[in-house]
């Protein structure tokens, strides 16, 4: 379960991440490959989380930049709308 207030920063980040991957399937595949690598090289759940963090950091940065550009160039003001 993931719950947060409307227009909360974490919600915007989550939606930007999701929408970016939907709009960029090549990056979704890259993320998936990174998660598989993180899993196969981990000896524990904590190690898996640590191993995949760099991939998530890159995608999070890209998705927020993408969302900022997307919303700056459209009339959309609702981050819940999918591009």
PDB file of C-alpha atoms in Angstrom:
ATOM      1  CA  UNK A   1       0.000   0.000   0.000  1.00  0.00           C
ATOM      2  CA  UNK A   2       1.314   3.420  -0.954  1.00  0.00           C
ATOM      3  CA  UNK A   3      -0.591   6.412   0.366  1.00  0.00           C
ATOM      4  CA  UNK A   4       0.228  10.096   0.474  1.00  0.00           C
ATOM      5  CA  UNK A   5      -1.473  13.451   0.256  1.00  0.00           C
ATOM      6  CA  UNK A   6      -2.614  14.886  -3.062  1.00  0.00           C
ATOM      7  CA  UNK A   7       0.195  16.870  -4.720  1.00  0.00           C
ATOM      8  CA  UNK A   8       2.758  15.597  -2.204  1.00  0.00           C
ATOM      9  CA  UNK A   9       6.323  15.674  -3.524  1.00  0.00           C
ATOM     10  CA  UNK A  10       6.708  11.901  -3.102  1.00  0.00           C
ATOM     11  CA  UNK A  11       3.533  11.293  -5.103  1.00  0.00           C
ATOM     12  CA  UNK A  12       4.790  13.554  -7.892  1.00  0.00           C
ATOM     13  CA  UNK A  13       8.115  11.705  -7.907  1.00  0.00           C
ATOM     14  CA  UNK A  14       6.357   8.331  -8.025  1.00  0.00           C
ATOM     15  CA  UNK A  15       4.097   9.393 -10.902  1.00  0.00           C
ATOM     16  CA  UNK A  16       6.964  10.985 -12.829  1.00  0.00           C
ATOM     17  CA  UNK A  17       8.940   7.741 -12.450  1.00  0.00           C
ATOM     18  CA  UNK A  18       6.027   5.633 -13.664  1.00  0.00           C
ATOM     19  CA  UNK A  19       5.099   7.915 -16.556  1.00  0.00           C
ATOM     20  CA  UNK A  20       8.721   8.302 -17.671  1.00  0.00           C
ATOM     21  CA  UNK A  21       9.153   4.539 -17.896  1.00  0.00           C
ATOM     22  CA  UNK A  22       5.873   4.179 -19.803  1.00  0.00           C
ATOM     23  CA  UNK A  23       7.045   6.824 -22.288  1.00  0.00           C
ATOM     24  CA  UNK A  24      10.602   5.434 -22.534  1.00  0.00           C
ATOM     25  CA  UNK A  25      10.512   1.628 -22.835  1.00  0.00           C
ATOM     26  CA  UNK A  26      14.263   1.474 -23.480  1.00  0.00           C
ATOM     27  CA  UNK A  27      14.895   2.975 -20.038  1.00  0.00           C
ATOM     28  CA  UNK A  28      12.374   0.546 -18.512  1.00  0.00           C
ATOM     29  CA  UNK A  29      14.374  -2.328 -20.011  1.00  0.00           C
ATOM     30  CA  UNK A  30      17.598  -0.805 -18.662  1.00  0.00           C
ATOM     31  CA  UNK A  31      16.026  -0.545 -15.199  1.00  0.00           C
ATOM     32  CA  UNK A  32      14.843  -4.146 -15.409  1.00  0.00           C
ATOM     33  CA  UNK A  33      18.308  -5.368 -16.403  1.00  0.00           C
ATOM     34  CA  UNK A  34      19.821  -3.389 -13.517  1.00  0.00           C
ATOM     35  CA  UNK A  35      17.418  -4.980 -11.063  1.00  0.00           C
ATOM     36  CA  UNK A  36      18.228  -8.461 -12.366  1.00  0.00           C
ATOM     37  CA  UNK A  37      21.953  -7.775 -12.022  1.00  0.00           C
ATOM     38  CA  UNK A  38      21.396  -6.390  -8.525  1.00  0.00           C
ATOM     39  CA  UNK A  39      19.450  -9.505  -7.582  1.00  0.00           C
ATOM     40  CA  UNK A  40      21.898 -12.033  -8.967  1.00  0.00           C
ATOM     41  CA  UNK A  41      24.852 -10.378  -7.250  1.00  0.00           C
ATOM     42  CA  UNK A  42      23.155  -9.936  -3.861  1.00  0.00           C
ATOM     43  CA  UNK A  43      23.431 -12.255  -0.897  1.00  0.00           C
ATOM     44  CA  UNK A  44      20.610 -10.593   1.053  1.00  0.00           C
ATOM     45  CA  UNK A  45      17.628  -8.317   0.581  1.00  0.00           C
ATOM     46  CA  UNK A  46      19.595  -5.403   2.025  1.00  0.00           C
ATOM     47  CA  UNK A  47      22.396  -6.012  -0.453  1.00  0.00           C
ATOM     48  CA  UNK A  48      19.889  -6.189  -3.324  1.00  0.00           C
ATOM     49  CA  UNK A  49      18.421  -2.835  -2.284  1.00  0.00           C
ATOM     50  CA  UNK A  50      21.887  -1.314  -2.076  1.00  0.00           C
ATOM     51  CA  UNK A  51      22.908  -2.792  -5.441  1.00  0.00           C
ATOM     52  CA  UNK A  52      19.895  -1.417  -7.304  1.00  0.00           C
ATOM     53  CA  UNK A  53      20.016   2.050  -5.733  1.00  0.00           C
ATOM     54  CA  UNK A  54      22.335   3.524  -8.365  1.00  0.00           C
ATOM     55  CA  UNK A  55      19.989   2.455 -11.181  1.00  0.00           C
ATOM     56  CA  UNK A  56      17.027   3.981  -9.360  1.00  0.00           C
ATOM     57  CA  UNK A  57      18.954   7.183  -8.705  1.00  0.00           C
ATOM     58  CA  UNK A  58      19.626   7.614 -12.433  1.00  0.00           C
ATOM     59  CA  UNK A  59      16.033   6.870 -13.469  1.00  0.00           C
ATOM     60  CA  UNK A  60      14.630   9.135 -10.739  1.00  0.00           C
ATOM     61  CA  UNK A  61      16.814  12.034 -11.904  1.00  0.00           C
ATOM     62  CA  UNK A  62      15.889  11.470 -15.541  1.00  0.00           C
ATOM     63  CA  UNK A  63      12.190  11.110 -14.772  1.00  0.00           C
ATOM     64  CA  UNK A  64      12.026  14.330 -12.760  1.00  0.00           C
ATOM     65  CA  UNK A  65      13.855  16.258 -15.497  1.00  0.00           C
ATOM     66  CA  UNK A  66      11.525  14.710 -18.082  1.00  0.00           C
ATOM     67  CA  UNK A  67       8.412  15.565 -16.049  1.00  0.00           C
ATOM     68  CA  UNK A  68       9.557  19.161 -15.559  1.00  0.00           C
ATOM     69  CA  UNK A  69      10.115  19.545 -19.308  1.00  0.00           C
ATOM     70  CA  UNK A  70       6.853  17.819 -20.120  1.00  0.00           C
ATOM     71  CA  UNK A  71       4.761  20.020 -17.860  1.00  0.00           C
ATOM     72  CA  UNK A  72       6.628  23.168 -18.884  1.00  0.00           C
ATOM     73  CA  UNK A  73       5.719  22.473 -22.529  1.00  0.00           C
ATOM     74  CA  UNK A  74       2.062  21.524 -22.089  1.00  0.00           C
ATOM     75  CA  UNK A  75      -1.069  22.982 -20.631  1.00  0.00           C
ATOM     76  CA  UNK A  76      -1.359  20.019 -18.262  1.00  0.00           C
ATOM     77  CA  UNK A  77      -1.178  20.904 -14.620  1.00  0.00           C
ATOM     78  CA  UNK A  78      -2.163  17.556 -13.175  1.00  0.00           C
ATOM     79  CA  UNK A  79       0.798  15.196 -12.630  1.00  0.00           C
ATOM     80  CA  UNK A  80      -1.657  12.298 -12.429  1.00  0.00           C
ATOM     81  CA  UNK A  81      -2.315  12.605 -16.137  1.00  0.00           C
ATOM     82  CA  UNK A  82      -0.227  10.264 -18.221  1.00  0.00           C
ATOM     83  CA  UNK A  83       1.671  11.882 -21.065  1.00  0.00           C
TER      84      UNK A  83
END
